[in-house]
CSV table of C-alpha atoms in Angstrom, one decimal:
chain,number,residue,atom,x,y,z
A,297,MET,CA,5.2,30.8,16.1
A,298,LEU,CA,1.5,29.9,16.1
A,299,SER,CA,0.7,31.2,19.6
A,300,LYS,CA,-1.9,33.6,18.3
A,301,LYS,CA,-3.9,30.9,16.5
A,302,ARG,CA,-7.6,30.9,17.3
A,303,SER,CA,-9.6,27.8,18.0
A,304,PHE,CA,-11.3,27.8,14.6
A,305,ALA,CA,-10.3,29.7,11.4
A,306,GLU,CA,-13.5,31.3,10.0
A,307,ASN,CA,-12.4,34.4,8.1
A,308,ILE,CA,-9.8,33.9,5.3
A,309,LEU,CA,-8.2,36.6,3.2
A,310,ILE,CA,-6.9,35.5,-0.2
A,311,LEU,CA,-4.5,37.7,-2.2
A,312,GLY,CA,-4.5,36.9,-5.9
A,313,LEU,CA,-7.3,35.1,-7.8
A,314,GLY,CA,-5.1,33.2,-10.3
A,315,GLY,CA,-5.4,29.5,-10.7
A,316,VAL,CA,-4.5,28.5,-7.1
A,317,GLY,CA,-6.3,31.4,-5.5
A,318,THR,CA,-9.6,30.8,-7.4
A,319,TYR,CA,-9.5,27.0,-6.8
A,320,LEU,CA,-8.8,27.6,-3.1
A,321,ALA,CA,-11.6,30.2,-2.8
A,322,LYS,CA,-14.1,27.8,-4.3
A,323,ARG,CA,-13.1,24.9,-2.1
A,324,LEU,CA,-13.1,27.1,1.1
A,325,VAL,CA,-16.4,28.8,0.3
A,326,HIS,CA,-18.0,25.4,-0.3
A,327,GLU,CA,-16.7,24.3,3.2
A,328,GLY,CA,-18.3,27.2,4.9
A,329,TYR,CA,-15.5,29.7,5.4
A,330,ALA,CA,-16.0,33.4,5.0
A,331,ILE,CA,-13.7,34.4,2.1
A,332,THR,CA,-12.4,37.9,1.2
A,333,ALA,CA,-10.2,38.2,-1.8
A,334,ILE,CA,-8.1,41.1,-3.2
A,335,GLU,CA,-7.3,41.0,-6.9
A,336,PRO,CA,-6.1,43.8,-9.2
A,337,ASP,CA,-7.6,42.5,-12.5
A,338,GLY,CA,-11.1,43.8,-12.9
A,339,ARG,CA,-12.0,41.3,-15.7
A,340,LEU,CA,-11.0,38.4,-13.4
A,341,ILE,CA,-13.1,39.9,-10.6
A,342,ARG,CA,-16.2,40.2,-12.9
A,343,HIS,CA,-15.7,36.7,-14.2
A,344,ILE,CA,-15.4,35.1,-10.7
A,345,ASP,CA,-18.1,37.3,-9.1
A,346,GLY,CA,-21.0,35.3,-10.5
A,347,GLN,CA,-19.7,31.9,-9.5
A,348,LEU,CA,-18.3,32.6,-6.0
A,349,ASP,CA,-20.0,33.6,-2.8
A,350,ALA,CA,-17.2,35.7,-1.5
A,351,ARG,CA,-16.3,39.4,-0.9
A,352,LEU,CA,-14.1,40.5,-3.8
A,353,ILE,CA,-12.1,43.7,-3.6
A,354,GLN,CA,-10.4,45.1,-6.7
A,355,GLY,CA,-7.0,46.5,-5.9
A,356,SER,CA,-3.4,45.8,-5.0
A,357,ALA,CA,-2.2,43.5,-2.3
A,358,MET,CA,0.3,46.3,-1.5
A,359,SER,CA,-2.5,48.8,-0.8
A,360,ILE,CA,-3.1,49.2,2.9
A,361,ALA,CA,-6.4,50.8,2.0
A,362,CYS,CA,-7.5,47.5,0.5
A,363,TRP,CA,-6.4,45.6,3.6
A,364,ARG,CA,-8.5,48.0,5.7
A,365,GLU,CA,-11.5,47.5,3.4
A,366,ALA,CA,-11.0,43.8,3.8
A,367,ARG,CA,-11.2,44.3,7.6
A,368,ALA,CA,-7.8,42.6,8.1
A,369,GLN,CA,-8.0,42.9,11.9
A,370,THR,CA,-10.8,40.3,11.8
A,371,ILE,CA,-9.1,37.8,9.5
A,372,ASP,CA,-8.0,34.4,10.9
A,373,VAL,CA,-5.8,33.2,7.9
A,374,LEU,CA,-4.0,35.0,5.1
A,375,ILE,CA,-3.3,33.1,1.9
A,376,ALA,CA,-1.0,35.1,-0.4
A,377,VAL,CA,-0.9,33.4,-3.8
A,378,THR,CA,-0.2,36.3,-6.2
A,379,ASP,CA,2.2,35.6,-9.1
A,380,ASN,CA,4.9,37.7,-7.3
A,381,ASP,CA,7.0,36.1,-4.6
A,382,ALA,CA,8.1,39.4,-3.1
A,383,VAL,CA,4.4,40.6,-2.8
A,384,ASN,CA,3.5,37.3,-1.1
A,385,MET,CA,6.3,37.5,1.4
A,386,LEU,CA,5.8,41.2,2.2
A,387,SER,CA,2.0,40.5,2.6
A,388,ALA,CA,2.8,38.1,5.4
A,389,MET,CA,4.7,40.8,7.2
A,390,ILE,CA,1.8,43.2,6.7
A,391,ALA,CA,-0.7,40.6,7.9
A,392,ASP,CA,1.4,40.1,11.0
A,393,ARG,CA,1.1,43.8,11.8
A,394,PHE,CA,-2.7,43.5,11.5
A,395,GLY,CA,-2.6,40.6,14.0
A,396,ILE,CA,-3.6,37.9,11.5
A,397,PRO,CA,-2.7,34.6,13.3
A,398,LEU,CA,-1.9,32.3,10.4
A,399,LYS,CA,0.0,33.4,7.3
A,400,ILE,CA,0.4,31.2,4.2
A,401,ALA,CA,2.4,32.4,1.2
A,402,ARG,CA,3.2,30.9,-2.2
A,403,VAL,CA,6.9,31.3,-2.9
A,404,ARG,CA,8.4,29.8,-6.1
A,405,SER,CA,12.0,30.5,-4.9
A,406,MET,CA,13.5,27.7,-2.7
A,407,ASP,CA,15.9,30.2,-1.1
A,408,PHE,CA,13.8,30.9,2.0
A,409,ASP,CA,13.1,27.4,3.3
A,410,ASN,CA,16.2,26.6,5.3
A,411,ILE,CA,16.7,27.7,8.9
A,412,ASP,CA,20.1,29.1,7.9
A,413,SER,CA,18.7,31.2,4.9
A,414,VAL,CA,19.5,34.9,4.9
A,415,LEU,CA,15.8,35.4,5.4
A,416,ASN,CA,13.7,32.4,6.5
A,417,ALA,CA,10.0,31.8,7.2
A,418,ASP,CA,10.3,33.1,10.8
A,419,ASP,CA,11.9,36.3,9.6
A,420,LEU,CA,9.2,36.8,7.0
A,421,LYS,CA,6.4,35.9,9.5
A,422,ILE,CA,5.2,33.1,7.3
A,423,ASP,CA,3.7,30.0,9.0
A,424,LEU,CA,3.5,27.9,5.8
A,425,ILE,CA,5.4,28.4,2.6
A,426,ILE,CA,3.8,26.7,-0.4
A,427,HIS,CA,5.8,25.8,-3.6
A,428,PRO,CA,3.3,24.4,-6.1
A,429,GLU,CA,5.9,23.4,-8.6
A,430,GLU,CA,8.1,21.8,-6.0
A,431,LEU,CA,5.1,19.9,-4.6
A,432,ALA,CA,4.2,18.6,-8.1
A,433,ALA,CA,7.9,17.6,-8.8
A,434,GLN,CA,8.3,15.8,-5.5
A,435,GLU,CA,5.0,14.0,-6.1
A,436,ILE,CA,6.0,12.9,-9.6
A,437,VAL,CA,9.3,11.6,-8.3
A,438,ARG,CA,7.5,9.7,-5.5
A,439,LEU,CA,5.2,8.1,-8.0
A,440,VAL,CA,7.9,7.2,-10.4
A,441,LYS,CA,9.9,5.5,-7.7
A,442,ARG,CA,6.8,3.7,-6.4
A,443,THR,CA,6.4,0.0,-7.1
A,444,ALA,CA,4.8,-0.7,-10.5
A,445,GLY,CA,4.2,2.9,-11.2
A,446,ASN,CA,0.7,2.6,-9.8
A,447,GLU,CA,-0.2,5.2,-7.2
A,448,ILE,CA,0.1,3.8,-3.7
A,449,ILE,CA,-0.7,6.2,-0.8
A,450,ASP,CA,0.2,5.5,2.8
A,451,ILE,CA,-2.5,6.5,5.3
A,452,ALA,CA,-2.9,6.0,9.0
A,453,ASP,CA,0.8,6.2,9.7
A,454,GLY,CA,1.5,3.7,6.8
A,455,GLN,CA,-0.5,0.9,8.4
A,456,THR,CA,-3.2,1.1,5.7
A,457,GLN,CA,-2.6,1.8,2.0
A,458,VAL,CA,-4.7,2.6,-1.0
A,459,MET,CA,-3.6,1.6,-4.5
A,460,ALA,CA,-4.9,3.0,-7.8
A,461,THR,CA,-4.7,0.8,-10.9
A,462,ARG,CA,-6.3,0.7,-14.3
A,463,VAL,CA,-8.6,-2.3,-15.1
A,464,ASN,CA,-7.9,-4.1,-18.4
A,465,GLU,CA,-10.3,-6.3,-20.2
A,466,ASP,CA,-8.5,-9.4,-19.0
A,467,SER,CA,-8.3,-8.2,-15.3
A,468,PRO,CA,-10.0,-10.4,-12.7
A,469,LEU,CA,-11.8,-7.2,-11.6
A,470,ALA,CA,-13.4,-6.5,-15.0
A,471,HIS,CA,-17.2,-6.9,-15.2
A,472,GLN,CA,-17.4,-7.8,-11.5
A,473,LYS,CA,-20.0,-6.3,-9.1
A,474,LEU,CA,-18.3,-5.2,-5.9
A,475,LYS,CA,-20.5,-7.5,-3.7
A,476,THR,CA,-19.6,-10.5,-5.9
A,477,LEU,CA,-15.9,-9.5,-5.8
A,478,SER,CA,-15.9,-9.4,-2.0
A,479,MET,CA,-17.5,-12.8,-1.8
A,480,THR,CA,-15.3,-14.4,-4.4
A,481,HIS,CA,-12.0,-13.0,-3.0
A,482,ASN,CA,-12.5,-13.3,0.8
A,483,THR,CA,-9.1,-14.6,2.0
A,484,PHE,CA,-8.1,-11.0,3.0
A,485,PRO,CA,-10.0,-7.8,3.6
A,486,PHE,CA,-9.9,-5.1,0.9
A,487,ARG,CA,-12.4,-2.5,-0.4
A,488,VAL,CA,-12.8,-0.7,-3.7
A,489,VAL,CA,-13.4,2.8,-2.4
A,490,ALA,CA,-13.4,4.9,-5.7
A,491,ILE,CA,-13.8,4.4,-9.4
A,492,ALA,CA,-12.8,6.9,-12.1
A,493,ARG,CA,-14.8,6.5,-15.3
A,494,GLY,CA,-14.8,8.9,-18.2
A,495,ILE,CA,-14.9,12.3,-16.5
A,496,THR,CA,-16.7,11.0,-13.4
A,497,THR,CA,-15.5,9.8,-10.0
A,498,ILE,CA,-17.8,7.2,-8.4
A,499,LEU,CA,-17.8,6.3,-4.6
A,500,PRO,CA,-19.3,2.9,-5.2
A,501,GLY,CA,-21.8,0.6,-3.4
A,502,GLY,CA,-22.1,-3.2,-3.6
A,503,ASP,CA,-24.1,-3.1,-6.8
A,504,HIS,CA,-21.6,-1.1,-8.8
A,505,GLU,CA,-19.9,-3.0,-11.6
A,506,ILE,CA,-16.2,-2.5,-12.5
A,507,LEU,CA,-15.7,-2.0,-16.2
A,508,PRO,CA,-12.6,-2.2,-18.5
A,509,GLN,CA,-10.7,1.1,-18.6
A,510,ASP,CA,-11.9,2.1,-15.2
A,511,GLN,CA,-9.3,3.5,-12.8
A,512,VAL,CA,-10.0,1.9,-9.5
A,513,LEU,CA,-8.8,2.8,-6.0
A,514,ILE,CA,-8.6,-0.1,-3.5
A,515,MET,CA,-7.9,0.0,0.2
A,516,ALA,CA,-6.1,-2.7,2.1
A,517,SER,CA,-3.7,-3.1,5.0
A,518,LYS,CA,0.0,-2.7,4.4
A,519,GLU,CA,0.7,-6.4,5.0
A,520,ASP,CA,-2.1,-7.4,2.5
A,521,LEU,CA,-0.9,-5.1,-0.3
A,522,PRO,CA,1.2,-7.9,-2.0
A,523,LYS,CA,-1.9,-10.1,-2.1
A,524,LEU,CA,-3.9,-7.2,-3.5
A,525,MET,CA,-1.3,-6.6,-6.2
A,526,ALA,CA,-1.3,-10.3,-7.1
A,527,LEU,CA,-5.1,-10.2,-7.3
A,528,THR,CA,-5.1,-7.2,-9.6
A,529,GLY,CA,-2.2,-8.4,-11.8
A,530,VAL,CA,0.1,-5.6,-10.7
A,531,GLU,CA,3.8,-6.7,-10.7
A,532,GLN,CA,6.3,-5.1,-8.4
A,533,GLN,CA,9.2,-3.6,-10.3
A,534,ARG,CA,11.4,-0.5,-10.3
A,535,ARG,CA,11.4,2.2,-13.0
A,536,HIS,CA,14.8,3.1,-14.5
A,537,ARG,CA,14.1,5.0,-17.7
A,538,VAL,CA,12.1,8.1,-17.8
A,539,MET,CA,11.2,10.6,-20.5
A,540,ILE,CA,9.9,14.1,-19.6
A,541,LEU,CA,8.0,16.3,-22.1
A,542,GLY,CA,8.6,19.9,-21.2
A,543,GLY,CA,11.6,21.5,-19.4
A,544,GLY,CA,9.8,24.2,-17.4
A,545,LEU,CA,9.9,24.5,-13.6
A,546,VAL,CA,8.3,21.2,-12.9
A,547,GLY,CA,10.0,19.2,-15.7
A,548,CYS,CA,13.4,20.6,-14.9
A,549,ARG,CA,13.0,19.9,-11.1
A,550,VAL,CA,11.8,16.3,-11.7
A,551,ALA,CA,14.9,15.7,-13.9
A,552,GLU,CA,17.1,17.3,-11.3
A,553,LEU,CA,15.7,15.2,-8.5
A,554,MET,CA,15.9,11.9,-10.4
A,555,GLY,CA,18.9,12.5,-12.7
A,556,LYS,CA,21.5,10.7,-10.6
A,557,ASP,CA,19.5,7.6,-9.8
A,558,VAL,CA,17.4,7.2,-13.0
A,559,ARG,CA,18.1,7.5,-16.7
A,560,VAL,CA,16.2,10.6,-17.7
A,561,LYS,CA,15.6,12.3,-21.0
A,562,ILE,CA,13.9,15.7,-21.4
A,563,VAL,CA,12.2,16.7,-24.7
A,564,GLU,CA,11.9,20.5,-24.9
A,565,LYS,CA,10.2,22.3,-27.8
A,566,ASP,CA,11.9,25.7,-27.2
A,567,GLU,CA,15.5,25.6,-28.6
A,568,THR,CA,16.8,28.3,-26.2
A,569,VAL,CA,15.3,26.5,-23.1
A,570,ALA,CA,16.7,23.2,-24.3
A,571,ALA,CA,20.2,24.8,-24.5
A,572,GLU,CA,19.9,26.2,-21.0
A,573,LEU,CA,18.8,22.8,-19.7
A,574,CYS,CA,21.8,21.1,-21.3
A,575,HIS,CA,24.1,23.4,-19.1
A,576,LEU,CA,22.0,23.1,-16.0
A,577,LEU,CA,21.3,19.3,-15.9
A,578,THR,CA,24.6,17.5,-16.3
A,579,ASP,CA,23.1,14.0,-15.5
A,580,VAL,CA,20.2,14.3,-17.9
A,581,GLU,CA,20.0,13.9,-21.7
A,582,VAL,CA,18.2,17.0,-23.2
A,583,LEU,CA,16.6,16.8,-26.7
A,584,HIS,CA,15.1,19.6,-28.7
A,585,GLY,CA,11.9,18.5,-30.4
A,586,ASP,CA,8.1,18.5,-30.6
A,587,GLY,CA,6.9,15.9,-28.1
A,588,SER,CA,3.4,16.0,-29.6
A,589,ASN,CA,4.7,14.4,-32.8
A,590,ALA,CA,4.8,10.5,-32.9
A,591,GLU,CA,7.9,10.4,-35.1
A,592,ALA,CA,9.8,12.8,-32.8
A,593,LEU,CA,8.9,10.7,-29.8
A,594,GLU,CA,10.1,7.5,-31.4
A,595,GLN,CA,13.3,9.1,-32.5
A,596,ALA,CA,13.9,10.4,-29.0
A,597,GLY,CA,13.7,6.8,-27.8
A,598,LEU,CA,10.2,6.6,-26.3
A,599,THR,CA,9.9,2.9,-26.9
A,600,ASP,CA,12.8,2.2,-24.6
A,601,MET,CA,11.3,4.2,-21.7
A,602,ASP,CA,9.5,2.8,-18.6
A,603,THR,CA,7.7,6.1,-17.6
A,604,PHE,CA,6.6,9.0,-19.8
A,605,ILE,CA,5.8,12.3,-18.0
A,606,THR,CA,4.2,15.4,-19.6
A,607,ALA,CA,4.9,18.6,-17.8
A,608,THR,CA,4.4,21.3,-20.4
A,609,GLY,CA,2.2,24.4,-19.6
A,610,GLU,CA,-0.6,23.2,-22.0
A,611,ASN,CA,-3.3,20.9,-20.8
A,612,GLU,CA,-4.2,19.6,-24.2
A,613,THR,CA,-0.6,18.9,-25.1
A,614,ASN,CA,-0.1,17.0,-21.9
A,615,ILE,CA,-3.2,14.8,-22.2
A,616,MET,CA,-2.9,14.2,-26.0
A,617,SER,CA,0.9,13.4,-25.8
A,618,CYS,CA,0.2,10.9,-23.0
A,619,MET,CA,-2.5,9.2,-25.2
A,620,LEU,CA,0.0,9.2,-28.1
A,621,ALA,CA,2.8,7.8,-25.9
A,622,LYS,CA,0.6,5.2,-24.4
A,623,HIS,CA,-0.3,4.0,-27.9
A,624,LEU,CA,3.3,3.9,-29.0
A,625,MET,CA,4.4,2.1,-25.8
A,626,ASN,CA,1.6,-0.5,-26.2
A,627,THR,CA,2.4,-1.3,-29.8
A,628,SER,CA,6.2,-1.4,-29.6
A,629,ASN,CA,7.9,-4.8,-29.4
A,630,GLY,CA,4.7,-6.5,-30.1
A,631,GLY,CA,3.1,-4.9,-27.0
A,632,ALA,CA,5.0,-7.3,-24.7
A,633,ARG,CA,6.1,-4.6,-22.3
A,634,GLY,CA,3.4,-2.0,-23.0
A,635,LYS,CA,1.3,-2.8,-20.0
A,636,ASP,CA,4.2,-2.3,-17.7
A,637,ARG,CA,5.0,1.2,-18.9
A,638,LYS,CA,3.4,4.2,-17.2
A,639,THR,CA,2.4,7.7,-18.2
A,640,ILE,CA,2.0,10.7,-15.8
A,641,SER,CA,0.5,14.0,-16.9
A,642,LEU,CA,0.5,17.4,-15.3
A,643,VAL,CA,-3.0,18.9,-15.8
A,644,ASN,CA,-3.6,22.5,-14.9
A,645,LYS,CA,-7.4,22.4,-15.2
A,646,GLU,CA,-8.9,20.4,-12.3
A,647,GLU,CA,-11.9,19.6,-14.6
A,648,TYR,CA,-9.6,17.6,-16.8
A,649,LEU,CA,-8.1,15.4,-14.1
A,650,VAL,CA,-10.4,12.4,-14.3
A,651,LEU,CA,-10.5,12.7,-18.1
A,652,ALA,CA,-6.7,12.5,-18.2
A,653,ALA,CA,-6.6,9.6,-15.8
A,654,THR,CA,-9.1,7.6,-17.9
A,655,SER,CA,-7.6,8.3,-21.3
A,656,GLY,CA,-3.9,8.1,-21.8
A,657,SER,CA,-2.5,9.0,-18.4
A,658,ASP,CA,-2.1,6.4,-15.7
A,659,ILE,CA,-1.7,9.2,-13.2
A,660,ALA,CA,-2.8,12.8,-13.5
A,661,LEU,CA,-1.5,15.6,-11.2
A,662,ASN,CA,-2.6,19.1,-10.7
A,663,LYS,CA,-0.4,21.8,-9.0
A,664,LYS,CA,-3.4,23.8,-7.8
A,665,VAL,CA,-5.0,20.7,-6.1
A,666,LEU,CA,-1.7,19.7,-4.5
A,667,ALA,CA,-1.1,23.3,-3.2
A,668,ALA,CA,-4.7,23.6,-2.0
A,669,ASN,CA,-4.7,20.4,-0.1
A,670,GLU,CA,-1.4,21.3,1.6
A,671,ILE,CA,-3.1,24.6,2.7
A,672,LEU,CA,-6.4,22.9,3.7
A,673,LYS,CA,-4.5,20.3,5.8
A,674,PHE,CA,-2.7,23.2,7.5
A,675,ILE,CA,-5.8,25.2,8.2
A,676,ARG,CA,-7.8,22.2,9.4
A,677,ARG,CA,-5.1,20.3,11.2
A,678,GLY,CA,-6.9,20.5,14.5
A,679,GLU,CA,-9.9,18.7,13.0
A,680,LEU,CA,-8.4,16.3,10.4
A,681,LEU,CA,-5.5,14.0,11.3
A,682,SER,CA,-4.5,13.8,7.6
A,683,VAL,CA,-5.8,14.5,4.1
A,684,ALA,CA,-4.5,12.9,0.9
A,685,HIS,CA,-5.7,13.7,-2.6
A,686,LEU,CA,-6.2,10.8,-5.0
A,687,HIS,CA,-4.6,11.8,-8.3
A,688,GLY,CA,-6.9,11.2,-11.2
A,689,PHE,CA,-9.9,11.0,-8.9
A,690,ASP,CA,-12.2,13.8,-7.8
A,691,ALA,CA,-11.7,12.5,-4.2
A,692,GLU,CA,-9.7,12.8,-1.0
A,693,VAL,CA,-8.7,10.3,1.7
A,694,VAL,CA,-9.3,11.7,5.1
A,695,GLU,CA,-8.2,10.4,8.5
A,696,ILE,CA,-10.4,11.8,11.3
A,697,LEU,CA,-11.5,11.2,14.9
A,698,ALA,CA,-15.2,10.6,15.6
A,699,ALA,CA,-16.3,13.1,18.1
A,700,PRO,CA,-18.4,11.8,21.0
A,701,ASP,CA,-22.2,12.0,20.2
A,702,SER,CA,-21.4,12.9,16.6
A,703,PRO,CA,-24.0,11.6,14.0
A,704,ILE,CA,-21.6,8.9,12.7
A,705,THR,CA,-21.5,7.2,16.2
A,706,ARG,CA,-25.2,6.8,16.5
A,707,ILE,CA,-26.0,4.3,13.8
A,708,PRO,CA,-24.3,1.6,11.7
A,709,LEU,CA,-22.8,2.7,8.4
A,710,SER,CA,-25.6,1.1,6.4
A,711,LYS,CA,-28.1,3.5,8.0
A,712,ILE,CA,-26.2,6.7,7.1
A,713,ASP,CA,-28.5,9.4,5.6
A,714,PRO,CA,-28.9,8.6,1.8
A,715,ASP,CA,-27.9,12.2,1.1
A,716,PHE,CA,-24.3,11.2,1.8
A,717,HIS,CA,-24.3,8.3,-0.5
A,718,GLY,CA,-22.0,8.8,-3.5
A,719,LYS,CA,-20.3,11.7,-1.6
A,720,ILE,CA,-18.8,9.9,1.4
A,721,LEU,CA,-17.5,6.4,2.0
A,722,VAL,CA,-16.1,5.1,5.3
A,723,GLY,CA,-13.3,2.8,4.4
A,724,GLY,CA,-11.7,1.8,7.7
A,725,VAL,CA,-11.6,2.1,11.4
A,726,TYR,CA,-8.8,1.7,14.0
A,727,ARG,CA,-10.0,-0.8,16.5
A,728,ASP,CA,-8.3,-3.4,18.8
A,729,ASP,CA,-4.9,-2.0,17.9
A,730,GLN,CA,-5.3,-2.5,14.2
A,731,TRP,CA,-7.0,-1.0,11.1
A,732,GLN,CA,-10.1,-2.9,10.0
A,733,ILE,CA,-12.0,-2.5,6.7
A,734,ALA,CA,-15.4,-0.9,7.4
A,735,VAL,CA,-18.5,-2.6,6.1
A,736,GLY,CA,-22.3,-1.9,6.2
A,737,ASP,CA,-22.9,-3.2,9.7
A,738,THR,CA,-19.8,-1.5,11.2
A,739,ARG,CA,-20.7,1.1,13.9
A,740,ILE,CA,-18.2,3.8,14.6
A,741,LEU,CA,-17.5,4.4,18.3
A,742,PRO,CA,-16.7,7.8,19.9
A,743,ASN,CA,-13.0,8.9,19.6
A,744,GLU,CA,-12.2,6.1,17.1
A,745,ARG,CA,-9.8,7.0,14.2
A,746,VAL,CA,-11.6,6.5,10.9
A,747,ILE,CA,-10.5,6.6,7.2
A,748,VAL,CA,-13.0,8.4,5.0
A,749,ILE,CA,-13.1,8.8,1.2
A,750,CYS,CA,-15.0,11.8,0.0
A,751,LYS,CA,-15.6,13.8,-3.1
A,752,SER,CA,-13.3,16.8,-3.1
A,753,LEU,CA,-16.1,19.3,-2.5
A,754,HIS,CA,-17.6,17.3,0.3
A,755,LEU,CA,-15.1,17.7,3.2
A,756,LYS,CA,-17.7,19.8,4.9
A,757,ASP,CA,-20.1,16.8,4.9
A,758,VAL,CA,-17.4,14.7,6.6
A,759,HIS,CA,-17.3,17.4,9.2
A,760,LYS,CA,-21.1,17.2,9.7
A,761,LEU,CA,-20.9,13.5,10.3
A,762,PHE,CA,-17.9,13.4,12.6
A,763,PHE,CA,-18.4,16.5,14.7
């Protein structure tokens, strides 16, 4: 299926400069790929032209003349992310005729994923099918089912984990400098690898201080995670009652995936959509109402919920409703259970992700980022062992091999070029058949597996250090 793949993908053709296409183009240009994009909307082309170093062609993805203008025969990867499933699927077949080795297409329909589908990915010549809404729904379900509702990501085949949690005023982490924290709590190795504060993500050094309301990301081995949870005051418990604001593609799919195992309520503002959901989701309670109204949320039973999810199509509604819900949850029943209750918001503007995660949302998700990372992992799978996005942080967790004679192997971590400080943080290294937390005097050896945390737009700097 991938026999024509070249050793390195340099030239990428993107069809459609909507939300996913534009975000991908920016990420890929920043990482050094040569990007060509075809987009029919002239206003969108003019808006993006000034902020993107890419070749932009105004025209239809179905115009062979546009493909020829894009020099399709020189392209390594096609990414078809127009709003039309049929156009994206047909584009993959056109790309195959032009000899483009890798074809990636966004397809909202789930009817083409199975090997026994009437038409499947092989028939359509698609190497990777992307479902942004399905990715978001699956991720929300994973987070809801996670212990304590805090985000916990498995990396390095599950041997190492990173946990995101909010710091309260009475947390043992509050007002602590990281170097003091590591000396005070030294019974097991862990490392704070990222801090979300306000609208900023910090990759911290030893002199950084953790403040109340910070969202912190901490790395530890799987066996030490219970100790880490005890240290941070996180209790392990299961979530059973969930309220979803918005019954669109994502909200409906989340309810569908969880409805039989979890008590789920959907609050939908549109009366017609609410009526349709009632017929579609037999295991879910569907309510018609305005979820941005405190009284409506209380009448819907918010104070009895464990997790509140906002999945409307409006950023402001999702963020503000989470803030409102968090307030109502914290003040109900004297606040006894408020801290245990979690909020998850779907945010369509990547600029709002850290803001959402540091205001009312315990976890903020973005469909574009999820889709883009899935695509980036696929394109760069020969270089990166894995890539995981940290929700609510402008950061990625990358597992990578250190190439022989690469810059990272020549000096201890404390001597890394200051230009990389605040952009890249080496968190762990696989040595002596186990993952070890990396510190300043650690020196990475050739061909060692390493875990790196980096700002989302600095994957290319990771590449510079490790290759």
